[in-house]
Amino acid sequence: MRLLIHSAKQVVAITDQDVTCLPGRSMNSVVVLENTNGGVAVAVDDEGKIAAVGSTQYVRELWKYDDFDEVIDATGKCVLPGFVDAHTHPVWAGDRLDEFAMKLAGASYLEIHNAGGGIFHTVDKTVRCSSEELYQSLKDRLLKMLQAGTTTAECKTGYGLETDAELRLLQVLQRAKQQLPIEISITYCGAHAIPNCRGKTPEEATEIIVRDQIPQIQILMNEKLLPVENIDVFCEKGAFDTEQSRRILQAGKEIGLRINLHGDELNPMQSAEPTVMNLACVTYGMNMPEALVAATLNAAASLGRGRTHGAIQKGRVGDLVVIKAEKWEHIIYQLGCHHHLIEFVVKYGKIVYSSTN
């Protein structure tokens, strides 16, 4: 057996049902296991899967003659599922310090974008960096996310825009997927903006994506050189309209990619109806269980991992976070103190971060 976590004050299983997500009002509560006589334990097998969850006495009895590679004493502590971040842009270079000052002065996103800033500024800095420089900065960001409890992350391209640059970003993400302990779901986001070189129109950019970039990605996927899972489009004024976005997403879907979307972010584009009603309900006034479900099981579901990640159940992957608190809500309550609160991060039953080291 790979790992035993024992004597926990709480183990937040999220759900005890065989479900891939918790929609609507079912997000209002999570399943929390507690046991006053010896606490709760989680055992992970040699394949990195959860083998048992229950009282410490029960789990220890199951493997009383077996050794565990690692043992964590979680007395007085809580165990949660590893967090899943379903929307990140982690591979880029440069910064937008000047734009931050512009925003504080009242400039809008589109005003900055139309002035050549925003995405365009980052694209310019990114394409000038070597692949090694991009990888090292990506590695630093992802390891910091891991230390904060994120065990699975969706990672987008989108700061290359041109075909060769986008393929290079995908290759950088592939290297990170192979070499780093955090799990990565790669998203192709070549339709993040209209390339501002050579005066391309949105329609011209759409054609290049559909007829050039996506077919090249398909070839690399078929040759097992790139494990791309998702496609994303920025459907917005000044970027791709609803019909162009639909064509790009459909082309991605046809080569087996799951659909993501930046939609109705700045202006009502009618790109995400009636999802908008759902977003309106959950974006404002979420309670703590809803926030936790959104950061675990439901985020996993959005990446096609709703049956394997995001909950602490027998058969799911052993992605776990141990926090130094007697109630799980401290992970939300103690804003900005995660480096003191999180003691262990576990990926597939292996300790990938320990605050004591």
C-alpha positions as YAML, in Angstrom:
chain: A
units: angstrom
residues:
- id: 1
  name: MET
  ca: [0.00, 0.00, 0.00]
- id: 2
  name: ARG
  ca: [1.22, 3.48, -0.85]
- id: 3
  name: LEU
  ca: [-0.20, 5.81, 1.81]
- id: 4
  name: LEU
  ca: [-2.14, 5.82, 5.06]
- id: 5
  name: ILE
  ca: [-3.58, 9.01, 6.53]
- id: 6
  name: HIS
  ca: [-5.01, 8.26, 9.96]
- id: 7
  name: SER
  ca: [-6.70, 9.86, 12.96]
- id: 8
  name: ALA
  ca: [-8.09, 12.86, 11.05]
- id: 9
  name: LYS
  ca: [-10.64, 15.07, 12.79]
- id: 10
  name: GLN
  ca: [-12.54, 15.42, 9.49]
- id: 11
  name: VAL
  ca: [-12.35, 13.84, 6.04]
- id: 12
  name: VAL
  ca: [-14.34, 15.84, 3.50]
- id: 13
  name: ALA
  ca: [-15.57, 13.19, 1.08]
- id: 14
  name: ILE
  ca: [-17.70, 15.77, -0.85]
- id: 15
  name: THR
  ca: [-20.29, 13.11, -1.73]
- id: 16
  name: ASP
  ca: [-21.15, 9.52, -0.90]
- id: 17
  name: GLN
  ca: [-23.09, 9.07, -4.15]
- id: 18
  name: ASP
  ca: [-21.88, 7.67, -7.48]
- id: 19
  name: VAL
  ca: [-22.11, 10.98, -9.32]
- id: 20
  name: THR
  ca: [-19.87, 13.01, -11.63]
- id: 21
  name: CYS
  ca: [-20.98, 16.43, -10.35]
- id: 22
  name: LEU
  ca: [-23.29, 18.16, -7.90]
- id: 23
  name: PRO
  ca: [-25.62, 20.58, -9.69]
- id: 24
  name: GLY
  ca: [-27.82, 23.33, -8.29]
- id: 25
  name: ARG
  ca: [-29.00, 22.96, -4.71]
- id: 26
  name: SER
  ca: [-27.08, 19.72, -4.23]
- id: 27
  name: MET
  ca: [-23.98, 21.92, -3.93]
- id: 28
  name: ASN
  ca: [-25.31, 23.35, -0.66]
- id: 29
  name: SER
  ca: [-23.80, 20.63, 1.50]
- id: 30
  name: VAL
  ca: [-20.86, 18.24, 1.42]
- id: 31
  name: VAL
  ca: [-20.33, 14.87, 3.08]
- id: 32
  name: VAL
  ca: [-17.95, 15.21, 6.02]
- id: 33
  name: LEU
  ca: [-16.76, 12.08, 7.84]
- id: 34
  name: GLU
  ca: [-15.97, 12.43, 11.55]
- id: 35
  name: ASN
  ca: [-15.22, 9.87, 14.24]
- id: 36
  name: THR
  ca: [-14.63, 10.79, 17.87]
- id: 37
  name: ASN
  ca: [-13.03, 7.44, 18.68]
- id: 38
  name: GLY
  ca: [-9.68, 7.49, 16.92]
- id: 39
  name: GLY
  ca: [-10.58, 9.73, 14.01]
- id: 40
  name: VAL
  ca: [-10.98, 8.99, 10.29]
- id: 41
  name: ALA
  ca: [-8.49, 7.37, 7.91]
- id: 42
  name: VAL
  ca: [-7.84, 7.20, 4.17]
- id: 43
  name: ALA
  ca: [-5.78, 4.45, 2.54]
- id: 44
  name: VAL
  ca: [-4.30, 4.69, -0.97]
- id: 45
  name: ASP
  ca: [-3.09, 1.64, -2.87]
- id: 46
  name: ASP
  ca: [0.00, 1.14, -5.02]
- id: 47
  name: GLU
  ca: [-1.84, 2.38, -8.12]
- id: 48
  name: GLY
  ca: [-2.60, 5.71, -6.47]
- id: 49
  name: LYS
  ca: [-6.29, 4.94, -5.99]
- id: 50
  name: ILE
  ca: [-8.24, 5.33, -2.77]
- id: 51
  name: ALA
  ca: [-8.67, 1.84, -1.30]
- id: 52
  name: ALA
  ca: [-10.69, 2.67, 1.80]
- id: 53
  name: VAL
  ca: [-12.18, 5.56, 3.78]
- id: 54
  name: GLY
  ca: [-13.54, 5.12, 7.28]
- id: 55
  name: SER
  ca: [-12.71, 5.06, 10.95]
- id: 56
  name: THR
  ca: [-9.02, 4.68, 11.74]
- id: 57
  name: GLN
  ca: [-9.75, 1.45, 13.57]
- id: 58
  name: TYR
  ca: [-11.60, 0.02, 10.55]
- id: 59
  name: VAL
  ca: [-8.95, 0.99, 7.99]
- id: 60
  name: ARG
  ca: [-6.05, -0.19, 10.13]
- id: 61
  name: GLU
  ca: [-7.79, -3.53, 10.61]
- id: 62
  name: LEU
  ca: [-8.04, -4.00, 6.83]
- id: 63
  name: TRP
  ca: [-4.26, -3.79, 6.44]
- id: 64
  name: LYS
  ca: [-2.97, -4.79, 9.85]
- id: 65
  name: TYR
  ca: [-0.44, -7.13, 8.26]
- id: 66
  name: ASP
  ca: [0.57, -4.80, 5.43]
- id: 67
  name: ASP
  ca: [3.11, -2.00, 5.29]
- id: 68
  name: PHE
  ca: [2.45, 1.48, 3.92]
- id: 69
  name: ASP
  ca: [5.16, 3.37, 2.02]
- id: 70
  name: GLU
  ca: [4.19, 6.55, 3.87]
- id: 71
  name: VAL
  ca: [2.03, 7.31, 6.90]
- id: 72
  name: ILE
  ca: [0.57, 10.69, 7.89]
- id: 73
  name: ASP
  ca: [-0.72, 11.26, 11.40]
- id: 74
  name: ALA
  ca: [-3.59, 13.70, 10.86]
- id: 75
  name: THR
  ca: [-4.65, 13.98, 14.49]
- id: 76
  name: GLY
  ca: [-6.66, 17.17, 14.93]
- id: 77
  name: LYS
  ca: [-6.45, 17.92, 11.20]
- id: 78
  name: CYS
  ca: [-8.70, 17.79, 8.12]
- id: 79
  name: VAL
  ca: [-8.35, 15.93, 4.83]
- id: 80
  name: LEU
  ca: [-9.89, 17.36, 1.65]
- id: 81
  name: PRO
  ca: [-9.80, 16.31, -2.00]
- id: 82
  name: GLY
  ca: [-7.04, 17.87, -4.06]
- id: 83
  name: PHE
  ca: [-8.29, 21.07, -5.64]
- id: 84
  name: VAL
  ca: [-9.02, 21.23, -9.37]
- id: 85
  name: ASP
  ca: [-8.42, 24.53, -11.19]
- id: 86
  name: ALA
  ca: [-10.43, 24.34, -14.39]
- id: 87
  name: HIS
  ca: [-9.32, 27.65, -15.96]
- id: 88
  name: THR
  ca: [-5.71, 28.86, -16.03]
- id: 89
  name: HIS
  ca: [-3.38, 30.71, -18.41]
- id: 90
  name: PRO
  ca: [-0.02, 29.72, -16.89]
- id: 91
  name: VAL
  ca: [2.40, 29.82, -19.84]
- id: 92
  name: TRP
  ca: [3.39, 33.40, -20.71]
- id: 93
  name: ALA
  ca: [6.16, 35.96, -20.29]
- id: 94
  name: GLY
  ca: [6.37, 39.60, -19.18]
- id: 95
  name: ASP
  ca: [3.94, 41.47, -16.96]
- id: 96
  name: ARG
  ca: [1.21, 44.10, -17.23]
- id: 97
  name: LEU
  ca: [2.28, 46.50, -14.53]
- id: 98
  name: ASP
  ca: [1.63, 49.57, -16.70]
- id: 99
  name: GLU
  ca: [-1.85, 48.31, -17.50]
- id: 100
  name: PHE
  ca: [-2.60, 47.85, -13.83]
- id: 101
  name: ALA
  ca: [-2.05, 51.57, -13.37]
- id: 102
  name: MET
  ca: [-4.32, 52.23, -16.39]
- id: 103
  name: LYS
  ca: [-7.05, 50.06, -14.87]
- id: 104
  name: LEU
  ca: [-6.80, 51.90, -11.58]
- id: 105
  name: ALA
  ca: [-7.20, 55.13, -13.57]
- id: 106
  name: GLY
  ca: [-10.44, 53.82, -15.10]
- id: 107
  name: ALA
  ca: [-9.41, 52.29, -18.46]
- id: 108
  name: SER
  ca: [-11.60, 49.37, -19.53]
- id: 109
  name: TYR
  ca: [-10.39, 45.96, -20.69]
- id: 110
  name: LEU
  ca: [-11.31, 46.71, -24.30]
- id: 111
  name: GLU
  ca: [-9.70, 50.16, -24.21]
- id: 112
  name: ILE
  ca: [-6.43, 48.59, -23.12]
- id: 113
  name: HIS
  ca: [-6.85, 45.79, -25.67]
- id: 114
  name: ASN
  ca: [-7.54, 48.18, -28.56]
- id: 115
  name: ALA
  ca: [-4.47, 50.22, -27.62]
- id: 116
  name: GLY
  ca: [-2.28, 47.16, -28.20]
- id: 117
  name: GLY
  ca: [-2.07, 46.14, -24.57]
- id: 118
  name: GLY
  ca: [-3.67, 43.27, -22.70]
- id: 119
  name: ILE
  ca: [-3.30, 39.99, -24.56]
- id: 120
  name: PHE
  ca: [-1.23, 41.62, -27.30]
- id: 121
  name: HIS
  ca: [1.38, 42.86, -24.83]
- id: 122
  name: THR
  ca: [1.72, 39.38, -23.34]
- id: 123
  name: VAL
  ca: [1.86, 37.75, -26.78]
- id: 124
  name: ASP
  ca: [4.72, 40.03, -27.80]
- id: 125
  name: LYS
  ca: [6.72, 39.17, -24.67]
- id: 126
  name: THR
  ca: [5.91, 35.46, -24.93]
- id: 127
  name: VAL
  ca: [6.96, 34.94, -28.54]
- id: 128
  name: ARG
  ca: [10.31, 36.59, -27.78]
- id: 129
  name: CYS
  ca: [11.11, 34.07, -25.04]
- id: 130
  name: SER
  ca: [12.86, 30.77, -25.58]
- id: 131
  name: SER
  ca: [11.00, 27.54, -24.90]
- id: 132
  name: GLU
  ca: [13.28, 26.91, -21.93]
- id: 133
  name: GLU
  ca: [12.49, 30.29, -20.40]
- id: 134
  name: LEU
  ca: [8.77, 29.68, -20.86]
- id: 135
  name: TYR
  ca: [9.06, 26.23, -19.31]
- id: 136
  name: GLN
  ca: [10.94, 27.45, -16.25]
- id: 137
  name: SER
  ca: [8.41, 30.21, -15.54]
- id: 138
  name: LEU
  ca: [5.55, 27.75, -16.11]
- id: 139
  name: LYS
  ca: [7.18, 25.24, -13.76]
- id: 140
  name: ASP
  ca: [7.50, 27.87, -11.04]
- id: 141
  name: ARG
  ca: [3.81, 28.85, -11.32]
- id: 142
  name: LEU
  ca: [2.53, 25.28, -11.34]
- id: 143
  name: LEU
  ca: [4.61, 24.23, -8.34]
- id: 144
  name: LYS
  ca: [3.28, 27.22, -6.40]
- id: 145
  name: MET
  ca: [-0.25, 26.12, -7.31]
- id: 146
  name: LEU
  ca: [0.58, 22.62, -6.09]
- id: 147
  name: GLN
  ca: [1.77, 23.97, -2.75]
- id: 148
  name: ALA
  ca: [-1.57, 25.76, -2.41]
- id: 149
  name: GLY
  ca: [-3.43, 22.46, -2.79]
- id: 150
  name: THR
  ca: [-4.15, 22.34, -6.54]
- id: 151
  name: THR
  ca: [-3.43, 18.81, -7.75]
- id: 152
  name: THR
  ca: [-5.08, 19.10, -11.19]
- id: 153
  name: ALA
  ca: [-5.07, 22.16, -13.46]
- id: 154
  name: GLU
  ca: [-6.43, 22.99, -16.86]
- id: 155
  name: CYS
  ca: [-3.70, 24.94, -18.69]
- id: 156
  name: LYS
  ca: [-4.40, 27.06, -21.78]
- id: 157
  name: THR
  ca: [-2.24, 28.35, -24.58]
- id: 158
  name: GLY
  ca: [-3.38, 31.63, -26.14]
- id: 159
  name: TYR
  ca: [-0.32, 33.87, -25.95]
- id: 160
  name: GLY
  ca: [1.13, 32.71, -29.24]
- id: 161
  name: LEU
  ca: [-1.87, 33.22, -31.58]
- id: 162
  name: GLU
  ca: [0.16, 32.47, -34.72]
- id: 163
  name: THR
  ca: [0.39, 28.79, -35.68]
- id: 164
  name: ASP
  ca: [4.06, 28.12, -34.88]
- id: 165
  name: ALA
  ca: [3.88, 30.03, -31.61]
- id: 166
  name: GLU
  ca: [0.75, 28.21, -30.45]
- id: 167
  name: LEU
  ca: [2.28, 24.82, -31.25]
- id: 168
  name: ARG
  ca: [5.36, 25.79, -29.26]
- id: 169
  name: LEU
  ca: [3.23, 26.67, -26.23]
- id: 170
  name: LEU
  ca: [1.47, 23.31, -26.51]
- id: 171
  name: GLN
  ca: [4.87, 21.60, -26.51]
- id: 172
  name: VAL
  ca: [5.93, 23.53, -23.41]
- id: 173
  name: LEU
  ca: [2.76, 22.39, -21.65]
- id: 174
  name: GLN
  ca: [3.38, 18.82, -22.79]
- id: 175
  name: ARG
  ca: [6.84, 18.93, -21.21]
- id: 176
  name: ALA
  ca: [5.33, 20.17, -17.95]
- id: 177
  name: LYS
  ca: [2.71, 17.41, -18.09]
- id: 178
  name: GLN
  ca: [5.47, 14.82, -18.40]
- id: 179
  name: GLN
  ca: [7.85, 16.20, -15.80]
- id: 180
  name: LEU
  ca: [5.87, 17.88, -13.01]
- id: 181
  name: PRO
  ca: [3.84, 16.21, -10.23]
- id: 182
  name: ILE
  ca: [0.73, 18.33, -10.88]
- id: 183
  name: GLU
  ca: [-1.81, 16.83, -13.31]
- id: 184
  name: ILE
  ca: [-2.41, 18.97, -16.41]
- id: 185
  name: SER
  ca: [-5.36, 19.11, -18.78]
- id: 186
  name: ILE
  ca: [-4.06, 20.94, -21.87]
- id: 187
  name: THR
  ca: [-6.31, 23.42, -23.66]
- id: 188
  name: TYR
  ca: [-5.63, 24.87, -27.10]
- id: 189
  name: CYS
  ca: [-6.70, 28.53, -27.04]
- id: 190
  name: GLY
  ca: [-5.38, 29.88, -30.34]
- id: 191
  name: ALA
  ca: [-8.59, 31.90, -30.64]
- id: 192
  name: HIS
  ca: [-7.67, 34.04, -27.64]
- id: 193
  name: ALA
  ca: [-7.50, 37.20, -29.75]
- id: 194
  name: ILE
  ca: [-7.16, 38.37, -33.36]
- id: 195
  name: PRO
  ca: [-3.42, 38.48, -34.24]
- id: 196
  name: ASN
  ca: [-2.57, 42.16, -34.62]
- id: 197
  name: CYS
  ca: [0.21, 41.60, -37.14]
- id: 198
  name: ARG
  ca: [-0.47, 41.98, -40.87]
- id: 199
  name: GLY
  ca: [-3.93, 43.39, -40.13]
- id: 200
  name: LYS
  ca: [-5.84, 40.12, -39.96]
- id: 201
  name: THR
  ca: [-9.61, 40.32, -39.73]
- id: 202
  name: PRO
  ca: [-11.58, 38.08, -37.36]
- id: 203
  name: GLU
  ca: [-12.81, 36.08, -40.34]
- id: 204
  name: GLU
  ca: [-9.26, 35.57, -41.65]
- id: 205
  name: ALA
  ca: [-8.10, 34.52, -38.21]
- id: 206
  name: THR
  ca: [-11.00, 32.08, -37.97]
- id: 207
  name: GLU
  ca: [-10.03, 30.48, -41.30]
- id: 208
  name: ILE
  ca: [-6.40, 30.09, -40.21]
- id: 209
  name: ILE
  ca: [-7.45, 28.40, -36.98]
- id: 210
  name: VAL
  ca: [-9.95, 26.06, -38.63]
- id: 211
  name: ARG
  ca: [-7.94, 25.18, -41.72]
- id: 212
  name: ASP
  ca: [-4.36, 25.35, -40.42]
- id: 213
  name: GLN
  ca: [-3.90, 25.25, -36.65]
- id: 214
  name: ILE
  ca: [-6.52, 22.66, -35.71]
- id: 215
  name: PRO
  ca: [-5.49, 20.20, -38.49]
- id: 216
  name: GLN
  ca: [-1.85, 20.47, -37.38]
- id: 217
  name: ILE
  ca: [-2.87, 19.80, -33.80]
- id: 218
  name: GLN
  ca: [-4.87, 16.79, -34.97]
- id: 219
  name: ILE
  ca: [-1.81, 15.35, -36.70]
- id: 220
  name: LEU
  ca: [0.29, 15.72, -33.55]
- id: 221
  name: MET
  ca: [-2.48, 14.20, -31.44]
- id: 222
  name: ASN
  ca: [-2.80, 11.23, -33.80]
- id: 223
  name: GLU
  ca: [0.96, 10.71, -33.59]
- id: 224
  name: LYS
  ca: [0.72, 10.76, -29.77]
- id: 225
  name: LEU
  ca: [3.01, 13.81, -29.63]
- id: 226
  name: LEU
  ca: [0.49, 16.18, -28.01]
- id: 227
  name: PRO
  ca: [-2.22, 15.15, -25.51]
- id: 228
  name: VAL
  ca: [-4.53, 18.15, -26.07]
- id: 229
  name: GLU
  ca: [-7.89, 17.71, -24.33]
- id: 230
  name: ASN
  ca: [-9.83, 20.96, -24.75]
- id: 231
  name: ILE
  ca: [-10.40, 23.93, -27.05]
- id: 232
  name: ASP
  ca: [-11.25, 27.47, -25.95]
- id: 233
  name: VAL
  ca: [-12.39, 30.62, -27.78]
- id: 234
  name: PHE
  ca: [-12.65, 34.25, -26.70]
- id: 235
  name: CYS
  ca: [-16.13, 35.20, -27.89]
- id: 236
  name: GLU
  ca: [-16.21, 38.94, -27.39]
- id: 237
  name: LYS
  ca: [-16.44, 42.32, -29.10]
- id: 238
  name: GLY
  ca: [-13.09, 42.98, -30.73]
- id: 239
  name: ALA
  ca: [-12.35, 39.25, -30.86]
- id: 240
  name: PHE
  ca: [-14.45, 36.41, -32.32]
- id: 241
  name: ASP
  ca: [-18.19, 36.77, -32.77]
- id: 242
  name: THR
  ca: [-20.71, 34.07, -31.90]
- id: 243
  name: GLU
  ca: [-20.75, 32.42, -35.33]
- id: 244
  name: GLN
  ca: [-16.95, 32.43, -35.70]
- id: 245
  name: SER
  ca: [-16.65, 30.98, -32.19]
- id: 246
  name: ARG
  ca: [-19.13, 28.25, -33.08]
- id: 247
  name: ARG
  ca: [-17.12, 27.26, -36.17]
- id: 248
  name: ILE
  ca: [-13.85, 27.11, -34.23]
- id: 249
  name: LEU
  ca: [-15.34, 25.10, -31.38]
- id: 250
  name: GLN
  ca: [-17.05, 22.72, -33.81]
- id: 251
  name: ALA
  ca: [-13.76, 22.12, -35.63]
- id: 252
  name: GLY
  ca: [-12.13, 21.31, -32.30]
- id: 253
  name: LYS
  ca: [-14.98, 19.05, -31.28]
- id: 254
  name: GLU
  ca: [-14.62, 17.12, -34.52]
- id: 255
  name: ILE
  ca: [-11.06, 16.12, -33.61]
- id: 256
  name: GLY
  ca: [-12.15, 15.01, -30.14]
- id: 257
  name: LEU
  ca: [-11.56, 18.12, -28.02]
- id: 258
  name: ARG
  ca: [-13.86, 19.16, -25.18]
- id: 259
  name: ILE
  ca: [-15.31, 22.65, -25.47]
- id: 260
  name: ASN
  ca: [-14.39, 25.57, -23.20]
- id: 261
  name: LEU
  ca: [-15.47, 29.15, -23.77]
- id: 262
  name: HIS
  ca: [-14.68, 32.70, -22.73]
- id: 263
  name: GLY
  ca: [-18.20, 33.98, -23.28]
- id: 264
  name: ASP
  ca: [-20.19, 37.06, -22.20]
- id: 265
  name: GLU
  ca: [-17.20, 38.13, -20.12]
- id: 266
  name: LEU
  ca: [-17.32, 41.83, -20.98]
- id: 267
  name: ASN
  ca: [-20.38, 42.26, -23.20]
- id: 268
  name: PRO
  ca: [-23.61, 40.26, -23.69]
- id: 269
  name: MET
  ca: [-22.79, 38.19, -26.79]
- id: 270
  name: GLN
  ca: [-25.54, 35.56, -26.30]
- id: 271
  name: SER
  ca: [-22.76, 32.96, -26.34]
- id: 272
  name: ALA
  ca: [-23.55, 31.17, -23.07]
- id: 273
  name: GLU
  ca: [-27.45, 31.14, -22.79]
- id: 274
  name: PRO
  ca: [-29.15, 29.81, -20.31]
- id: 275
  name: THR
  ca: [-25.71, 28.97, -18.60]
- id: 276
  name: VAL
  ca: [-25.82, 32.68, -17.79]
- id: 277
  name: MET
  ca: [-28.64, 32.09, -15.28]
- id: 278
  name: ASN
  ca: [-26.60, 29.39, -13.58]
- id: 279
  name: LEU
  ca: [-23.56, 31.66, -13.43]
- id: 280
  name: ALA
  ca: [-25.67, 34.46, -12.01]
- id: 281
  name: CYS
  ca: [-26.88, 32.16, -9.24]
- id: 282
  name: VAL
  ca: [-23.51, 30.76, -8.22]
- id: 283
  name: THR
  ca: [-21.16, 33.68, -8.85]
- id: 284
  name: TYR
  ca: [-22.67, 35.84, -6.12]
- id: 285
  name: GLY
  ca: [-23.33, 34.76, -2.55]
- id: 286
  name: MET
  ca: [-21.95, 31.22, -2.76]
- id: 287
  name: ASN
  ca: [-21.76, 29.46, 0.57]
- id: 288
  name: MET
  ca: [-18.66, 27.53, 1.64]
- id: 289
  name: PRO
  ca: [-19.86, 24.05, 0.60]
- id: 290
  name: GLU
  ca: [-20.78, 25.42, -2.84]
- id: 291
  name: ALA
  ca: [-17.33, 26.97, -3.18]
- id: 292
  name: LEU
  ca: [-15.64, 23.70, -2.21]
- id: 293
  name: VAL
  ca: [-17.74, 21.62, -4.60]
- id: 294
  name: ALA
  ca: [-16.95, 24.11, -7.37]
- id: 295
  name: ALA
  ca: [-13.21, 23.77, -6.66]
- id: 296
  name: THR
  ca: [-13.23, 19.96, -6.50]
- id: 297
  name: LEU
  ca: [-15.86, 17.66, -7.97]
- id: 298
  name: ASN
  ca: [-17.57, 20.10, -10.35]
- id: 299
  name: ALA
  ca: [-14.28, 21.48, -11.63]
- id: 300
  name: ALA
  ca: [-13.14, 17.90, -12.24]
- id: 301
  name: ALA
  ca: [-16.35, 17.22, -14.14]
- id: 302
  name: SER
  ca: [-15.70, 20.18, -16.44]
- id: 303
  name: LEU
  ca: [-12.40, 18.53, -17.42]
- id: 304
  name: GLY
  ca: [-13.94, 15.11, -18.02]
- id: 305
  name: ARG
  ca: [-12.68, 13.78, -14.68]
- id: 306
  name: GLY
  ca: [-15.92, 13.73, -12.70]
- id: 307
  name: ARG
  ca: [-15.74, 10.00, -12.02]
- id: 308
  name: THR
  ca: [-12.10, 9.89, -11.01]
- id: 309
  name: HIS
  ca: [-11.21, 13.16, -9.27]
- id: 310
  name: GLY
  ca: [-12.70, 15.73, -6.92]
- id: 311
  name: ALA
  ca: [-14.02, 13.51, -4.10]
- id: 312
  name: ILE
  ca: [-12.65, 11.11, -1.50]
- id: 313
  name: GLN
  ca: [-14.27, 7.80, -2.41]
- id: 314
  name: LYS
  ca: [-13.00, 4.27, -2.90]
- id: 315
  name: GLY
  ca: [-11.73, 3.87, -6.46]
- id: 316
  name: ARG
  ca: [-11.06, 7.56, -7.11]
- id: 317
  name: VAL
  ca: [-7.54, 8.91, -7.43]
- id: 318
  name: GLY
  ca: [-5.66, 9.57, -4.21]
- id: 319
  name: ASP
  ca: [-5.38, 13.35, -4.59]
- id: 320
  name: LEU
  ca: [-5.59, 14.82, -1.10]
- id: 321
  name: VAL
  ca: [-4.85, 17.93, 0.95]
- id: 322
  name: VAL
  ca: [-4.18, 17.81, 4.69]
- id: 323
  name: ILE
  ca: [-4.74, 21.07, 6.56]
- id: 324
  name: LYS
  ca: [-3.73, 22.01, 10.11]
- id: 325
  name: ALA
  ca: [-7.24, 22.79, 11.35]
- id: 326
  name: GLU
  ca: [-10.08, 20.92, 13.04]
- id: 327
  name: LYS
  ca: [-12.71, 22.20, 10.61]
- id: 328
  name: TRP
  ca: [-12.39, 22.08, 6.84]
- id: 329
  name: GLU
  ca: [-13.91, 25.56, 6.43]
- id: 330
  name: HIS
  ca: [-10.59, 27.09, 7.50]
- id: 331
  name: ILE
  ca: [-9.32, 26.52, 3.94]
- id: 332
  name: ILE
  ca: [-11.73, 29.30, 2.92]
- id: 333
  name: TYR
  ca: [-11.79, 31.30, 6.16]
- id: 334
  name: GLN
  ca: [-8.01, 31.77, 6.46]
- id: 335
  name: LEU
  ca: [-7.54, 33.84, 3.32]
- id: 336
  name: GLY
  ca: [-3.90, 34.33, 2.39]
- id: 337
  name: CYS
  ca: [-2.50, 31.88, 4.96]
- id: 338
  name: HIS
  ca: [-2.36, 28.69, 2.90]
- id: 339
  name: HIS
  ca: [1.38, 28.27, 3.34]
- id: 340
  name: HIS
  ca: [0.76, 27.98, 7.09]
- id: 341
  name: LEU
  ca: [-2.50, 26.04, 6.83]
- id: 342
  name: ILE
  ca: [-1.64, 23.34, 4.27]
- id: 343
  name: GLU
  ca: [0.63, 20.67, 5.73]
- id: 344
  name: PHE
  ca: [0.61, 18.02, 2.98]
- id: 345
  name: VAL
  ca: [-0.43, 17.81, -0.65]
- id: 346
  name: VAL
  ca: [-0.82, 14.30, -2.05]
- id: 347
  name: LYS
  ca: [-0.99, 13.30, -5.72]
- id: 348
  name: TYR
  ca: [-1.91, 9.72, -6.59]
- id: 349
  name: GLY
  ca: [-1.04, 8.73, -3.04]
- id: 350
  name: LYS
  ca: [2.43, 10.28, -3.11]
- id: 351
  name: ILE
  ca: [3.35, 13.24, -0.92]
- id: 352
  name: VAL
  ca: [4.33, 15.97, -3.41]
- id: 353
  name: TYR
  ca: [4.46, 18.83, -0.90]
- id: 354
  name: SER
  ca: [5.11, 18.96, 2.83]
- id: 355
  name: SER
  ca: [5.29, 22.19, 4.81]
- id: 356
  name: THR
  ca: [7.70, 20.50, 7.20]
- id: 357
  name: ASN
  ca: [10.38, 19.98, 4.53]
...
